[in-house]
Coordinates of C-alpha atoms in Angstrom, one line a residue:
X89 CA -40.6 3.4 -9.5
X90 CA -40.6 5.9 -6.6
X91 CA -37.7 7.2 -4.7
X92 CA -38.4 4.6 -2.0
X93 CA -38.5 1.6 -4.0
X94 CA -35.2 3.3 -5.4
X95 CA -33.2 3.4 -1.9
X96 CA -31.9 0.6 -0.4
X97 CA -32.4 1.6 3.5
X98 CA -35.2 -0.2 5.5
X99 CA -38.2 0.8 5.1
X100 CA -40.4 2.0 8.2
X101 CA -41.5 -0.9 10.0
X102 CA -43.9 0.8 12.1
X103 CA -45.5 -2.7 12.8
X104 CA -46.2 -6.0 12.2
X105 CA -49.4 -5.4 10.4
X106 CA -48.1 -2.6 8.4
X107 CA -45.0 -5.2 7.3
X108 CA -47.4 -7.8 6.5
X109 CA -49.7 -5.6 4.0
X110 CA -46.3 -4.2 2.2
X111 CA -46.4 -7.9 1.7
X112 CA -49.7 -7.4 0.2
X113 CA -51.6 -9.8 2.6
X114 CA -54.6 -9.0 5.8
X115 CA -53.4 -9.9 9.0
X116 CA -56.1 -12.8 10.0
X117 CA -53.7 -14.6 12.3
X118 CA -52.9 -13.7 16.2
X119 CA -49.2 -12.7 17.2
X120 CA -48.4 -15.2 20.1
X121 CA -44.9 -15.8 19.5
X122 CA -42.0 -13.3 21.3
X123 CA -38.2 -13.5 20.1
X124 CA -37.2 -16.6 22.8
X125 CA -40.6 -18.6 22.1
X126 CA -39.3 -18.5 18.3
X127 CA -35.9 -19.6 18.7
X128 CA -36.7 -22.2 20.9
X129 CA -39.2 -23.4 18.3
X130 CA -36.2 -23.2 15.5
X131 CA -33.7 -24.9 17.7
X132 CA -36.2 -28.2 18.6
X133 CA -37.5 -28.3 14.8
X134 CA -33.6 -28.5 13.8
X135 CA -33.2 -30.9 16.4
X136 CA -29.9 -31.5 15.1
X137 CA -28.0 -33.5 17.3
X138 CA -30.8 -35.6 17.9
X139 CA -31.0 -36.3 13.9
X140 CA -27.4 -37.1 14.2
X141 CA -27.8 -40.1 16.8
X142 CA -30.3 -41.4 14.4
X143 CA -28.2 -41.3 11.1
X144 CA -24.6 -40.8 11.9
X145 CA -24.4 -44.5 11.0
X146 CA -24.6 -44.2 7.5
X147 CA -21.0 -42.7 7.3
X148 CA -19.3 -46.3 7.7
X149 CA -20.7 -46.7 4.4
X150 CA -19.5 -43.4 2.9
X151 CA -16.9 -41.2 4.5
X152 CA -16.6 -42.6 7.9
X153 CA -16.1 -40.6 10.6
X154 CA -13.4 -38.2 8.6
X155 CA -16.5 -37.6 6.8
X156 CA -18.7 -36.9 9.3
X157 CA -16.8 -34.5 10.9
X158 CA -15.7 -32.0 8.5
X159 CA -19.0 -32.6 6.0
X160 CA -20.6 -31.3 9.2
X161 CA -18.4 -28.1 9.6
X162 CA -18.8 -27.7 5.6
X163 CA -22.8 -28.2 6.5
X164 CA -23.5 -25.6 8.9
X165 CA -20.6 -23.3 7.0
X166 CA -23.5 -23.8 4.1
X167 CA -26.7 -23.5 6.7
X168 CA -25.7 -20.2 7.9
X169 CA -25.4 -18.9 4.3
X170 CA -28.7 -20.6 3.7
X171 CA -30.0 -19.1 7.2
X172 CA -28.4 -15.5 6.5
X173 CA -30.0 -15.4 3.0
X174 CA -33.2 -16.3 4.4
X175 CA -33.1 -13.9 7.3
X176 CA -32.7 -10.8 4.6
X177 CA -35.7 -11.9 2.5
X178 CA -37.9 -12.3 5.9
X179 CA -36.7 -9.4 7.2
X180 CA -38.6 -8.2 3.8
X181 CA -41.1 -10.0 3.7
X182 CA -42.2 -12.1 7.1
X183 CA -44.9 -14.1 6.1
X184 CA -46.3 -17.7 6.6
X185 CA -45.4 -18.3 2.2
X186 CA -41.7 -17.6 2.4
X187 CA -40.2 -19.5 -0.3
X188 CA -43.1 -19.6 -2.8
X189 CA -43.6 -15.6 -1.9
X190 CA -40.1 -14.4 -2.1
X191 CA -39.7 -16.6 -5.4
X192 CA -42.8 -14.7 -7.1
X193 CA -41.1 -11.5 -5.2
X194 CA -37.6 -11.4 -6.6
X195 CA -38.5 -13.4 -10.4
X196 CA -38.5 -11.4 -13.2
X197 CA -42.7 -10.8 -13.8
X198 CA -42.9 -13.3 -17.0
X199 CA -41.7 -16.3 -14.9
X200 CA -43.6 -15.2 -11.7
X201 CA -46.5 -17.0 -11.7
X202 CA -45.0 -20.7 -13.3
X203 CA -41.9 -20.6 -10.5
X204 CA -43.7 -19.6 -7.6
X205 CA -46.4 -22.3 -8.7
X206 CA -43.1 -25.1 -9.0
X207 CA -41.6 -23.7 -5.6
X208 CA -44.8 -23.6 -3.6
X209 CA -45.5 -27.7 -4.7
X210 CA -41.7 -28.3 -3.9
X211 CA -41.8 -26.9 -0.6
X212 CA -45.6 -28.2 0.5
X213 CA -44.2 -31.4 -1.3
X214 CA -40.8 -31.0 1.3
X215 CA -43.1 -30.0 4.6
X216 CA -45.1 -33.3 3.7
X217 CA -42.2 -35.8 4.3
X218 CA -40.6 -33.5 6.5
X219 CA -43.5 -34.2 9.0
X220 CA -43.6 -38.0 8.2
X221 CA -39.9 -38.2 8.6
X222 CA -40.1 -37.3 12.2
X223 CA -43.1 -39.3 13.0
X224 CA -41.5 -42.5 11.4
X225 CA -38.0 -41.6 13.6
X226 CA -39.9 -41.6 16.8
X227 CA -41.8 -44.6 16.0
X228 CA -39.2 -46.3 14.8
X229 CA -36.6 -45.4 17.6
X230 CA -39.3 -46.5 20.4
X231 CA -39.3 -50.0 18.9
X232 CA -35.5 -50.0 18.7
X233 CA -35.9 -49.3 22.8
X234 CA -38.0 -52.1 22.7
X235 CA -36.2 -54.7 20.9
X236 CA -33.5 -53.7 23.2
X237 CA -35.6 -54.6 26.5
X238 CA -37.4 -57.5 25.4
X239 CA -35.1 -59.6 22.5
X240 CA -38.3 -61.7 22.2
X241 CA -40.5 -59.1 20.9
X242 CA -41.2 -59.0 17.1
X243 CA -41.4 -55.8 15.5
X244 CA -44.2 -55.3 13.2
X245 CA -44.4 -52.5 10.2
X246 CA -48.1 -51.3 11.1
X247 CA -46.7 -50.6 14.9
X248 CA -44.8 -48.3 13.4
X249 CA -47.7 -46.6 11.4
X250 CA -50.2 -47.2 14.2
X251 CA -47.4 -45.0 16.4
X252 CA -46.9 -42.9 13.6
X253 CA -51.0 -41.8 13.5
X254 CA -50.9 -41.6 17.4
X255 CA -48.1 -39.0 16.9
X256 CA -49.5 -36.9 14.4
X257 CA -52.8 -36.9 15.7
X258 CA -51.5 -35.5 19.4
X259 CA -49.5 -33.1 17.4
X260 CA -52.5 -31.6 15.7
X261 CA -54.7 -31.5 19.3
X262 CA -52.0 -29.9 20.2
X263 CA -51.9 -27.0 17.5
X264 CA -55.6 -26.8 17.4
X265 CA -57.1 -27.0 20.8
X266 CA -54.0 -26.3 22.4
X267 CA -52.8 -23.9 20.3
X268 CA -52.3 -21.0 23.2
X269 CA -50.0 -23.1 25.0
X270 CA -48.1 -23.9 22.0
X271 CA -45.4 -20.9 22.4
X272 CA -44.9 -22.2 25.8
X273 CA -44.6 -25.9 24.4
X274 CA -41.7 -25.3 22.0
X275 CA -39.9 -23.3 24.4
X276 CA -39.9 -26.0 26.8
X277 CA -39.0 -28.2 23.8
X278 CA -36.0 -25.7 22.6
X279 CA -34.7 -25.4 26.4
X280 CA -34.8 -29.4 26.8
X281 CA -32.7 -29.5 23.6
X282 CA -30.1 -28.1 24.8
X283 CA -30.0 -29.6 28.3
X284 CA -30.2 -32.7 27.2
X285 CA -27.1 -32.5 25.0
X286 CA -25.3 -31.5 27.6
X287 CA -26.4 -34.1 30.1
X288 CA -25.9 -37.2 27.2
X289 CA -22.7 -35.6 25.7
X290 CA -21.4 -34.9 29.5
X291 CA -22.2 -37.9 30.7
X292 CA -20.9 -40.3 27.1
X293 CA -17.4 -38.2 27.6
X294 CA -17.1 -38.8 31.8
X295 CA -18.1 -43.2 31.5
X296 CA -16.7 -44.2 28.0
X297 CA -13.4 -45.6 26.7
X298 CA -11.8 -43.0 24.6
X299 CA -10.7 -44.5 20.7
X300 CA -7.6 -42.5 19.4
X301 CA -7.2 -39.1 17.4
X302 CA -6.9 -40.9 14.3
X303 CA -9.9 -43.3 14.8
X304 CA -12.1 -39.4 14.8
X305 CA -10.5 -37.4 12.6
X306 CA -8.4 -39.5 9.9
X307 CA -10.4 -42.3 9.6
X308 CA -12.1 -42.5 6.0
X309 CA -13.8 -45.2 4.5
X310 CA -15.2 -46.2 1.2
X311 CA -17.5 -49.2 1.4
X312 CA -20.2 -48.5 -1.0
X313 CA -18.2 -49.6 -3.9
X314 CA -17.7 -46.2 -5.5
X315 CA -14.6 -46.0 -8.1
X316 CA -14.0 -42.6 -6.7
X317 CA -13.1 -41.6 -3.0
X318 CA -14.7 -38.3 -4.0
X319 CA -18.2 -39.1 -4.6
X320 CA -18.2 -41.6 -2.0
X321 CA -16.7 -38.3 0.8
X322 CA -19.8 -36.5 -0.9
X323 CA -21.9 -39.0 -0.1
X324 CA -21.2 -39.3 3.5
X325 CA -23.1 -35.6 3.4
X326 CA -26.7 -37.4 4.0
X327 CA -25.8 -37.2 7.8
X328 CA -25.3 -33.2 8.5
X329 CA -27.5 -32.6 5.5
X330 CA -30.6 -34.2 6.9
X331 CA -29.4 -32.9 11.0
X332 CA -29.5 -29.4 9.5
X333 CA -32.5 -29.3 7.2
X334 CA -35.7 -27.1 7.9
X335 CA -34.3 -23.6 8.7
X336 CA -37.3 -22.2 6.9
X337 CA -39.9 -23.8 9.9
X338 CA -39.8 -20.4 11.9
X339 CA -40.5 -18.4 8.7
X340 CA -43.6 -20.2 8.2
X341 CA -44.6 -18.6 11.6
X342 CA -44.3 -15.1 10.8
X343 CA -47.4 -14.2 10.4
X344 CA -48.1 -15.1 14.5
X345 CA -44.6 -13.3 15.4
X346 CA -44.3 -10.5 17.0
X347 CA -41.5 -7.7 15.8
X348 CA -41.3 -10.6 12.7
X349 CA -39.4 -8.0 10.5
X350 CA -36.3 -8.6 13.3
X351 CA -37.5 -11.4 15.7
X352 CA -37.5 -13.6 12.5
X353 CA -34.0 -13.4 11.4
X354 CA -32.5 -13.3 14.7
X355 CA -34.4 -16.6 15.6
X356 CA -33.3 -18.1 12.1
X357 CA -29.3 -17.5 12.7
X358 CA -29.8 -18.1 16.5
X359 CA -31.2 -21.7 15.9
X360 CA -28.6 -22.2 13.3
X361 CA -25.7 -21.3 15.4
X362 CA -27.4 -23.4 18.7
X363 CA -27.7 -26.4 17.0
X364 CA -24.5 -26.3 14.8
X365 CA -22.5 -26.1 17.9
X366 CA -24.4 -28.8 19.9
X367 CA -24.1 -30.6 16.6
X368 CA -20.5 -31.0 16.3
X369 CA -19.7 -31.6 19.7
X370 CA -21.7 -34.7 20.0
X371 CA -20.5 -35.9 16.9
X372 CA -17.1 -35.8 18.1
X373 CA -18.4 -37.0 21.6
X374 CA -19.7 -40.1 19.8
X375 CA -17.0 -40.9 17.8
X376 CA -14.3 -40.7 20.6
X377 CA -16.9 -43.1 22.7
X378 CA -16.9 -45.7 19.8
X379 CA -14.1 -48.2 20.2
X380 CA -15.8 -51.4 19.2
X381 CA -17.0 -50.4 15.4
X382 CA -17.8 -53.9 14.4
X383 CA -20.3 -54.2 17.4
X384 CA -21.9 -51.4 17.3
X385 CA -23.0 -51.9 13.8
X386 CA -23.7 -55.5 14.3
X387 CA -25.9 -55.1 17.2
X388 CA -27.3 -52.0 15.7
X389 CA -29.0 -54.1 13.1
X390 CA -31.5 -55.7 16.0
X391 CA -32.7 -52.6 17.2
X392 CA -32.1 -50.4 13.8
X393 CA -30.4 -47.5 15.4
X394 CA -26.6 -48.0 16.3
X395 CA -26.7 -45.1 18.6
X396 CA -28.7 -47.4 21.2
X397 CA -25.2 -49.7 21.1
X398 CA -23.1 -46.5 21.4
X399 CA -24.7 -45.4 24.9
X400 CA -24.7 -49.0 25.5
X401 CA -20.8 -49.6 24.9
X402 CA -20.0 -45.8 26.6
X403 CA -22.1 -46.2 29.8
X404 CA -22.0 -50.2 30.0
X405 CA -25.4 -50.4 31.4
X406 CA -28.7 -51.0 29.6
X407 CA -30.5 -48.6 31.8
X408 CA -28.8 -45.6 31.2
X409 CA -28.4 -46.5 27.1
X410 CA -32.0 -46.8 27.7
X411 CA -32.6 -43.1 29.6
X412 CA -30.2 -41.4 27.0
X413 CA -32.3 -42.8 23.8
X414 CA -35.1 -41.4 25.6
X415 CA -33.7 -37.8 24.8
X416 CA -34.0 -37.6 21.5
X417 CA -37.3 -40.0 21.2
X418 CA -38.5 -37.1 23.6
X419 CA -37.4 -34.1 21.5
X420 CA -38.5 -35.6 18.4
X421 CA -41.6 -36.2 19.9
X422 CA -41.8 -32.6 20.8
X423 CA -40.8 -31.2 17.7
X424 CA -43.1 -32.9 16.0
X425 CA -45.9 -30.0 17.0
X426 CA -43.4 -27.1 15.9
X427 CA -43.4 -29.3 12.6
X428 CA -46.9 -29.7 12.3
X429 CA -47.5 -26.1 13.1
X430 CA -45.2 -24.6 10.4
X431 CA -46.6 -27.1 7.5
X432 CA -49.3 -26.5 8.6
X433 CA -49.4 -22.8 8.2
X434 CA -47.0 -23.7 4.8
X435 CA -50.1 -25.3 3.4
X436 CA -53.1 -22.7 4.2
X437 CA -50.8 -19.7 3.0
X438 CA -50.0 -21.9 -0.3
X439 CA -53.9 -22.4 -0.5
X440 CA -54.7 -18.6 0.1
X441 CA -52.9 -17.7 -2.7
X442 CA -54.7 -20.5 -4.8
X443 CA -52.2 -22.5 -5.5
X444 CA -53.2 -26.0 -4.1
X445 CA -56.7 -27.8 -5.0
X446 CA -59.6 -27.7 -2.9
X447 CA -57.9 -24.4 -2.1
X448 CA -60.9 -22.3 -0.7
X449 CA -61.5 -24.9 2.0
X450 CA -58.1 -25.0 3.2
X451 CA -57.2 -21.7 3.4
X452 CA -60.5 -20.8 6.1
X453 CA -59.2 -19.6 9.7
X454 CA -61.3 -20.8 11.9
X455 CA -62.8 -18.2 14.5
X456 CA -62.3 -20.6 17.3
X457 CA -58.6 -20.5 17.6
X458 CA -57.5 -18.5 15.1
X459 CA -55.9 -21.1 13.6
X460 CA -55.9 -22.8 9.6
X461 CA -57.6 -26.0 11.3
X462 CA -58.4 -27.3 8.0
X463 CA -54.9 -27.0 6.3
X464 CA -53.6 -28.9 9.9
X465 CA -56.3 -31.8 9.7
X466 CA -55.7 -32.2 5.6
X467 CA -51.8 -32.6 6.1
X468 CA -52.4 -34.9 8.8
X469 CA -54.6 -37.0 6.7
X470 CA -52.0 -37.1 4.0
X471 CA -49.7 -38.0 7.3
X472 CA -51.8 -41.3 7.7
X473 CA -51.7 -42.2 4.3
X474 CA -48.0 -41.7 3.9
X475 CA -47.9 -43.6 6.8
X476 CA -49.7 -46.5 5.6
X477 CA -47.2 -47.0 2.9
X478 CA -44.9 -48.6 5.5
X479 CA -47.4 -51.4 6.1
X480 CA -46.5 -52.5 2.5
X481 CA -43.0 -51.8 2.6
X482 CA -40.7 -50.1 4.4
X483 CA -37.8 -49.1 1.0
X484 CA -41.0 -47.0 -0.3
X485 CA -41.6 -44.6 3.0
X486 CA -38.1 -44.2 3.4
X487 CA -38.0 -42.8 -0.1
X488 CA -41.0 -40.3 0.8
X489 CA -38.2 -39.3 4.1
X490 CA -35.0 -39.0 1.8
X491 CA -37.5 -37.0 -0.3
X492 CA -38.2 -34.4 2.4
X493 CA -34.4 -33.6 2.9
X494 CA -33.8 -33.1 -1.3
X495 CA -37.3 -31.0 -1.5
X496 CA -36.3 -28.9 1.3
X497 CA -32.7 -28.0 -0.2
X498 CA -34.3 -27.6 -3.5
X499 CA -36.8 -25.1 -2.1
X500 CA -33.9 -23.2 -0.4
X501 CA -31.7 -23.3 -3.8
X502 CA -34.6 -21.0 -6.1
X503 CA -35.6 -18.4 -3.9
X504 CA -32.1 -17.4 -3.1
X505 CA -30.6 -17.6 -6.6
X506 CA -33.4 -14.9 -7.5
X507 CA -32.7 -13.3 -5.1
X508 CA -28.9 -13.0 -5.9
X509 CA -29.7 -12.1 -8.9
X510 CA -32.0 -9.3 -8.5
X511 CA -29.2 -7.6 -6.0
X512 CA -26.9 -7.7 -9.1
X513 CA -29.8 -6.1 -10.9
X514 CA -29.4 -2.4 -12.1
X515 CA -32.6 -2.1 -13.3
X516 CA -34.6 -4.0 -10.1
X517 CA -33.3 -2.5 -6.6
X518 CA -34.0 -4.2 -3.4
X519 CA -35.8 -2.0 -0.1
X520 CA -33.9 -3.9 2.4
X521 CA -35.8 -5.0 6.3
X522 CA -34.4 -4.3 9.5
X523 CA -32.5 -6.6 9.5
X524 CA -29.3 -6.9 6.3
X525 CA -25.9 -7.4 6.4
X526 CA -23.0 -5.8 4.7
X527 CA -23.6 -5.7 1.4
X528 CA -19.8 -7.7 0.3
X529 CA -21.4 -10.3 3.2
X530 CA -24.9 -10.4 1.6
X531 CA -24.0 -11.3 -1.9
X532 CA -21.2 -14.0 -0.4
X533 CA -23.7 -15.3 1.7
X534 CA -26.5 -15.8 -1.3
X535 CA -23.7 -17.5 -3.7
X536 CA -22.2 -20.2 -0.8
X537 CA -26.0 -20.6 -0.2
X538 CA -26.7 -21.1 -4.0
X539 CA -23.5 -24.0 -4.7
X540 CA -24.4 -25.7 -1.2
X541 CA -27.8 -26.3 -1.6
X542 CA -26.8 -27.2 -5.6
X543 CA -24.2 -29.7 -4.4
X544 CA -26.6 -31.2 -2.0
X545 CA -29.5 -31.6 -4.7
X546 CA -27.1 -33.6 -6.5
X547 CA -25.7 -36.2 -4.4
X548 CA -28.9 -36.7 -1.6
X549 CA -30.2 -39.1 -4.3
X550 CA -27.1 -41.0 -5.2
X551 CA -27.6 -44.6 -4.0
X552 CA -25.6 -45.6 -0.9
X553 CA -23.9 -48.2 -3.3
X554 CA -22.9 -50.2 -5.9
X555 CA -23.9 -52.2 -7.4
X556 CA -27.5 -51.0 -7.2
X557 CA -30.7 -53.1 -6.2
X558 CA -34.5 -52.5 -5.3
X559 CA -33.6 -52.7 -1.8
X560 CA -30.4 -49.7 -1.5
X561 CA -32.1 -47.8 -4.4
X562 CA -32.2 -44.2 -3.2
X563 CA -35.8 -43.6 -4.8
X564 CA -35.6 -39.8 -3.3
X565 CA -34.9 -38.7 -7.1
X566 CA -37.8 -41.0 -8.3
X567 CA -40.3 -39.7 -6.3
X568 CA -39.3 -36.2 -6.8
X569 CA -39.3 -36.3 -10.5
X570 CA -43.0 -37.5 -10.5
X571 CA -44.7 -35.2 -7.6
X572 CA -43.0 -32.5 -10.1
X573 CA -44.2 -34.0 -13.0
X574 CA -47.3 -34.4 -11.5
X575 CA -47.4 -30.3 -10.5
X576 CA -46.1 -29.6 -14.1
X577 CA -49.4 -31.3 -15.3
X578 CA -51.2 -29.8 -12.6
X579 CA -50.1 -26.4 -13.9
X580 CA -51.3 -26.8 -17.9
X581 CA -54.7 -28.4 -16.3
X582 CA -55.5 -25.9 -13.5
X583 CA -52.8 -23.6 -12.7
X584 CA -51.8 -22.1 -15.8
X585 CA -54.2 -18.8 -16.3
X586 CA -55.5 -19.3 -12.8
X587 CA -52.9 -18.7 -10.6
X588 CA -50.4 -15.6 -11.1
X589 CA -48.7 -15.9 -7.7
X590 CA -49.6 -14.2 -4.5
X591 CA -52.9 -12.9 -4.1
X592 CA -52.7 -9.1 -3.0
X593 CA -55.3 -9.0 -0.4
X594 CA -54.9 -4.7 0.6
X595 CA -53.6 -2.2 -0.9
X596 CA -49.4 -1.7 -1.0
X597 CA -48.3 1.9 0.0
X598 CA -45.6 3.4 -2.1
X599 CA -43.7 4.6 0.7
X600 CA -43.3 8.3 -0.7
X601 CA -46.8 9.8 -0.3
X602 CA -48.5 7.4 1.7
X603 CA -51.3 6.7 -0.6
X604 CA -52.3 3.1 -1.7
X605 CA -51.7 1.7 -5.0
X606 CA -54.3 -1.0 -5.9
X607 CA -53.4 -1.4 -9.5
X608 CA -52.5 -4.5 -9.5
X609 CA -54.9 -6.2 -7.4
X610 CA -56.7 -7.8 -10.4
X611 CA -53.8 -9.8 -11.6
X612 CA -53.1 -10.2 -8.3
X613 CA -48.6 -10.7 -8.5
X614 CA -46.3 -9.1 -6.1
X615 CA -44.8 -5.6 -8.0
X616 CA -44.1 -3.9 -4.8
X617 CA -40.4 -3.6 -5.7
X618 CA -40.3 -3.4 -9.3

């Protein structure tokens, strides 16, 4: 170990290439993204308050607005810890692999290659439905519009899937041909965000009736048929768990950000902190606004989204319920391309390190646009697939977008716990980024990160309630048991002997006598730090 690998100050990041190859890795990609570009990008991908209007129903089966409310202050308590970990470790090591990387970083070397092989699948796996998620909300909330225009019109599942391939197929133009203008795009995306939510929010508080204090914040409910008020409390989670998923997004972008080492973590807690305020508010907007419960979830059935009754009942004309619902279809529609890109970039960094088949095709940059075309056009392909499920049945895609929330908490949970670890480590020091907090801060942070994202694997795949059936069955846990049992089998067939975690692509200087160590470039694992 040499004295610099010994200290804990930053090391000198004299620039974003230099960063990239301590991370062992050639810089292939171009740096388009400044500091507001990025947390514009994190702010629409969160698209929190949007997520909400499309969820925050749920809770009058589990919690109720009581719930809502202080699970969501609990949430982005648990987000920010999640956010400030991640920050630190990009601040270390910016680049496009994040989870998988900083998992094969901070494990001890026996376990590197077998957990950054189970985090990479989880967090490709996570990306996957994370993408079909969104695609499915803005299909399915443009039908709800419908329905609410034309009573006579009859919803079919393969609109949604035919909406859902439109979508996904404008979002990868979009990061292919288009990809210069894609900065611009999702800062226009993050600024309408947050204009928006003033405009709806504004405008919900000045027109509606107002329900009473205890109607928002003592009003629990328990109609799931849980024996315990607890679990079903716990339960009522799902709707600022899912709002606040997919921090990681902007880290997946590193690699085309310029001044990552800081830029990255200051877009990461930015985005958090935008979103978690815009968040709350409209919760508590919306909840004031309802004072009709019973018909806003019985005309919510028609259209399938409840909020569409909310602005209906606040506003008490169908043209402005129908310009409000437009927001979010709009931002979702927007953030779909930030979405795309990330995965996208999630996928071809996963496949340069030889982790996913077929992985020297997908991990080519084309010349063109210096982008990983391939890696974009297979996850949209997998898109359409996904997306075909729905034509069958509707339970078995919504189990693929319950799955994206638990994979994405799961892949925050590893990383950081190793993490944690290794900074109680005597024997395996940490050289710090640019950007670290306090120490006393730093290990807090990594341990609320750690129980929250623990808690949340646990109860995202409880049923909504008893007594279970094939219909309310909450197959997230099903699916994610055999995509991971199919990656465990994947391992012992291919991955086991092959893959050893990243690839170091250049040599890693030591940091005391500038000279480049390239003894480890045949087993290829990160040992930078140990």
């Amino acid at each position: 170990m040499t004295s610099h690998e010994e200290s804990t100050g930053p090391p000198a990041y004299d620039s974003d290439k230099a960063a990239l190859e301590r991370a062992g890795k050639k810089e292939v990609l171009k740096r388009e993204w400044g500091f507001f570009a990025m947390l514009m990008f994190g702010s629409a991908t969160l698209s929190t308050w949007e997520a909400t209007s499309a969820v925050f129903v749920s809770a009058y089966t589990n919690g109720g607005p009581a719930s809502v409310v202080y699970g969501f202050i609990v949430a982005v308590i648990g987000t920010l810890a999640i956010g400030a970990s991640f920050a630190e470790m990009a601040s270390i090591s910016p680049i496009a692999g994040a989870q998988y990387h900083w998992t094969a970083e901070h494990s001890p070397p026996k376990l590197r290659a077998v957990l950054s092989w189970a985090q990479g699948w989880i967090t490709v796996l996570a990306w996957q439905g994370a993408i079909t998620s969104v695609c499915f909300l803005c299909a399915s909330m443009t039908q709800g519009l419908i329905i609410f225009n034309d009573p006579t019109y009859v919803p079919e599942r393969w609109h949604t899937t035919l909406l859902m391939i439109a979508l996904g197929g404008l979002a990868v133009m979009g990061c292919t041909v288009g990809k210069a203008l894609l900065p611009l795009w999702e800062s226009l995306a993050g600024s309408l965000h947050v204009i928006l939510f003033f405009i709806i929010t504004v405008a919900i508080l000045i027109t509606s009736d107002k329900a009473d204090n205890r109607a928002v914040w003592a009003t629990f409910v328990n109609a799931g048929g849980w024996p315990s008020d607890g679990i079903s409390f716990c339960l009522g989670f799902l709707t600022p768990a899912f709002a606040l998923a997919g921090i990681d997004a902007i880290v997946h972008m590193a690699e085309e950000t310029k001044h990552a080492a800081i830029n990255i973590p200051r877009a990461i807690i930015g985005s958090i902190i935008i979103n978690g305020v815009c968040g709350f508010a409209f919760i508590v907007a919306i909840l004031y606004s309802i004072v009709d419960v019973e018909a806003v979830l019985t005309n919510g059935i028609a259209t399938g989204y409840p909020i569409i009754e909310v602005f209906h009942q606040a506003t008490r004309n169908s043209s402005a319920a129908v310009a409000m619902m437009c927001g979010p279809i709009l931002i979702f529609s927007m953030a779909v391309f930030g979405s795309t890109a990330s995965a996208g970039r999630l996928t071809w960094a996963f496949a340069r390190d030889r982790g996913l088949p077929m992985s020297r095709f997908l991990s080519v940059v084309t010349n063109w646009n210096k982008a990983p075309t391939r890696a974009l056009l297979f996850n949209y392909i997998v898109l359409c697939l996904l997306s075909l499920i729905n034509i069958g049945s509707t339970v078995a895609l919504n189990a693929m977008v319950s799955l994206a929330t638990v994979a994405l908490y799961a892949s925050y949970g590893l990383p950081i716990l190793l993490f944690a670890l290794r900074r109680h480590s005597k024997t395996r020091s940490i050289c710090f980024g640019p950007w670290r907090m306090p120490e006393y801060l730093g290990i807090i942070s990594n341990w609320v990160a750690i129980v929250f994202c623990a808690f949340l694997v646990i109860f995202l795949p409880f049923p909504p309630m008893l007594p279970v059936t094939a219909l309310n069955m909450n197959w997230a846990s099903v699916v994610f048991v055999a995509v991971m049992g199919f990656a465990i089998v994947s391992w012992f067939v291919r991955g086991k002997g092959r893959f050893v975690g990243p690839i170091i692509e250049v040599g890693i200087r030591d940091g005391s006598d500038g000279e480049v160590d390239d003894g480890e470039h045949e087993h290829g694992s990160v040992t930078k730090y140990d």
